[in-house]
Coordinates of C-alpha atoms and ligand atoms in Angstrom, one line a residue:
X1 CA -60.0 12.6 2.7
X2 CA -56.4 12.5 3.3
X3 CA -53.4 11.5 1.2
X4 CA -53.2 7.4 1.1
X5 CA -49.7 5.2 1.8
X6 CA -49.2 1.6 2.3
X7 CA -46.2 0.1 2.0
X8 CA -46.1 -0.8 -1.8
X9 CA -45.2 2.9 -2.9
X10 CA -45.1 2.0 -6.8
X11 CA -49.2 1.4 -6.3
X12 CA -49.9 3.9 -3.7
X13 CA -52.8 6.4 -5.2
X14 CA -52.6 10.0 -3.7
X15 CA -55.7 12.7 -3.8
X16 CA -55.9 15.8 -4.8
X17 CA -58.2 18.9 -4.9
X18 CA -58.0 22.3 -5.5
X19 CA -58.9 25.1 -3.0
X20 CA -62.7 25.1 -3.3
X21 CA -62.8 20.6 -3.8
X22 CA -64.4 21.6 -7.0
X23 CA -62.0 19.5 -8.8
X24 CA -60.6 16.2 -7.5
X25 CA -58.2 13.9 -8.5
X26 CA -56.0 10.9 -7.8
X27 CA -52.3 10.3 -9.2
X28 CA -50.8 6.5 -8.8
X29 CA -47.6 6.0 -7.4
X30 CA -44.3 8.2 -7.1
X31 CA -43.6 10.7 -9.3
X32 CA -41.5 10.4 -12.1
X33 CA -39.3 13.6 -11.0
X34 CA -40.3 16.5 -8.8
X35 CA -38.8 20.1 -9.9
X36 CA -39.0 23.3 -7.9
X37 CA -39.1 26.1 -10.7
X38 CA -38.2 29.6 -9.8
X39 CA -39.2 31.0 -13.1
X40 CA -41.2 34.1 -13.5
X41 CA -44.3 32.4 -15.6
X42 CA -44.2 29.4 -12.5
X43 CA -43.7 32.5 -10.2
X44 CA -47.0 34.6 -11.5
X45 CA -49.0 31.4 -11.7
X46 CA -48.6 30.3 -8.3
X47 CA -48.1 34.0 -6.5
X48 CA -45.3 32.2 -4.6
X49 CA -41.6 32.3 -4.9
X50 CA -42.0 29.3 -7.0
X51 CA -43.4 26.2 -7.4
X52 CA -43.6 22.9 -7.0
X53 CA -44.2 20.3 -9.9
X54 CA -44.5 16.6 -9.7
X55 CA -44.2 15.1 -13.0
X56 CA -46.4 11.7 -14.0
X57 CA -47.4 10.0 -17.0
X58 CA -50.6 10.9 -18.0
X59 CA -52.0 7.6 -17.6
X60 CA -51.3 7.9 -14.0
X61 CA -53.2 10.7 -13.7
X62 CA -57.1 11.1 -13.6
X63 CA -59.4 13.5 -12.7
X64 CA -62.3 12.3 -10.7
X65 CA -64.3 15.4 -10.0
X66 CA -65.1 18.4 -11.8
X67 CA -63.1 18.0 -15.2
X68 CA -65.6 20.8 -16.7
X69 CA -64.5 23.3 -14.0
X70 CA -61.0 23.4 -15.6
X71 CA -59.7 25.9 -17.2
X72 CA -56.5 26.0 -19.5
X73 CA -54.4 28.7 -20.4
X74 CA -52.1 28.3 -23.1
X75 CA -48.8 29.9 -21.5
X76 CA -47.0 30.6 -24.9
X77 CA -43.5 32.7 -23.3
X78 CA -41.9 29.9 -21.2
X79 CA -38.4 30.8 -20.6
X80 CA -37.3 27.6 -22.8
X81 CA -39.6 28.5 -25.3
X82 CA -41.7 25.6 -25.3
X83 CA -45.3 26.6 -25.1
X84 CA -46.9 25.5 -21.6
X85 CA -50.4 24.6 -21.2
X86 CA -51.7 25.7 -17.7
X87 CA -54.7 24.0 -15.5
X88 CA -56.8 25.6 -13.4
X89 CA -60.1 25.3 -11.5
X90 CA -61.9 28.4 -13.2
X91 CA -63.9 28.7 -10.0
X92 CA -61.2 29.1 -7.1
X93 CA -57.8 29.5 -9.6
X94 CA -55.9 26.7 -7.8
X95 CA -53.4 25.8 -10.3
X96 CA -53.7 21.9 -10.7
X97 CA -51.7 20.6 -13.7
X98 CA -49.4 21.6 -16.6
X99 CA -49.2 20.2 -20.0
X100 CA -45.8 20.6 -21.4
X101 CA -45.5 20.7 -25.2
X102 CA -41.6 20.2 -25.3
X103 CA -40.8 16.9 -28.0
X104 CA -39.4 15.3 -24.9
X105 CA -42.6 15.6 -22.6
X106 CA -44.9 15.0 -25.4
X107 CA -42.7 11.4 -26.3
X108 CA -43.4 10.2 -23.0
X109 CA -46.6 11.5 -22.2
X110 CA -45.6 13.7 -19.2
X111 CA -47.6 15.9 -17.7
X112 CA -47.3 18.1 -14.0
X113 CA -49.3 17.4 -10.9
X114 CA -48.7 20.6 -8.9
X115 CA -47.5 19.1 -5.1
X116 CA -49.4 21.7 -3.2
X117 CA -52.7 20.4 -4.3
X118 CA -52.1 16.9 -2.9
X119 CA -54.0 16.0 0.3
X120 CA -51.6 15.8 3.5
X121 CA -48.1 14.8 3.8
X122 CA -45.9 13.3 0.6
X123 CA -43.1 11.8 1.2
X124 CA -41.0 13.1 -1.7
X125 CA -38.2 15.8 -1.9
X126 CA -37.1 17.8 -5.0
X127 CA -35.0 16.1 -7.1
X128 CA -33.9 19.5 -9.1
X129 CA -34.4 23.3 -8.8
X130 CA -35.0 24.8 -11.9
X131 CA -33.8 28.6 -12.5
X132 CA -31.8 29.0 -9.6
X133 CA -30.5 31.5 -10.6
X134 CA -33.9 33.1 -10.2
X135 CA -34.6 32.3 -6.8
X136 CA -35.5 34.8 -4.4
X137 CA -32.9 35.6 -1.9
X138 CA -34.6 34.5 0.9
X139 CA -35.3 31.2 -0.2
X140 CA -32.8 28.7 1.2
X141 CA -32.4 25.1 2.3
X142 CA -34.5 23.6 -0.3
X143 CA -33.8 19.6 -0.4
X144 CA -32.4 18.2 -3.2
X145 CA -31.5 14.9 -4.0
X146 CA -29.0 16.6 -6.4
X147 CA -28.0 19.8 -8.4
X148 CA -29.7 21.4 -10.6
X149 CA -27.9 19.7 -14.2
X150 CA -28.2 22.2 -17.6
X151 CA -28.9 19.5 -19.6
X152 CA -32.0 19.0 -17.5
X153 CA -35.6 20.2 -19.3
X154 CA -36.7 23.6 -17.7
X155 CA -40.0 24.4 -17.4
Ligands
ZN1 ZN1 -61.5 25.1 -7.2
ZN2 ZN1 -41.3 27.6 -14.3

């Protein structure tokens, strides 16, 4: 199954699965924000240069397939000190969500979809790199819609 569009983009459900399809899910429309991190913790959890996290109301998220396969790591040395609760499929290790326990993200019920688990093509860009001061040296020319702001939450 491949990622879904249609033209109303506010209703548009997307799939996701992690590497082995143990675990599949479906998020409903666009994502709130989408923020490269280039933090260490976001760096050893992916084994890439960073990654890529599309944030979503919870309600807009729901597992569909193999919620018992999940795994969840209590990440407790963020870099902003807010404890970070991170989802995985305990069979393959593709990291699928994050639960962020900052007051902010716990107001409005925000949780991360990681982008690389979505089926296909999205059509979004990162809104905000966070750490960039982190970033490896090699990485250039991500997208933005605009600079990374200090005052923005950092995950
Ligand atoms: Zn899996
Ligand atoms: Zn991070």
């Amino acid at each position: 199954m491949s990622s879904g569009s249609s033209s109303n983009a506010s209703k548009t459900v997307w799939t996701g699965s992690c590497l082995c399809k143990a675990v599949k899910y479906t998020v409903t429309g666009d994502p709130l924000t989408f923020r490269v991190c280039h933090c260490e913790n976001c760096r050893k959890a992916t084994g890439s240069a960073f990654m890529s996290n599309l944030f979503y109301n919870a309600d807009n998220i729901r597992v569909v397939q193999g919620e018992d396969k999940l795994k969840y790591y209590a990440d407790p040395e963020t870099w902003n000190g807010a404890p970070i609760t991170r989802v995985f499929c305990s069979e393959c290790g593709s990291n699928l969500f994050l639960h962020p326990s900052s007051k902010e993200a716990v107001a409005t019920n925000t949780r991360v979809v990681t982008m690389g688990t979505i089926d296909g093509e999205v059509p979004w860009v990162p809104k905000t790199e966070l750490w960039p001061e982190l970033r490896r040296k090699w990485v250039h020319g991500i997208e933005t819609r605009k600079k990374s702001r200090k005052s923005e939450a950092k995950l």
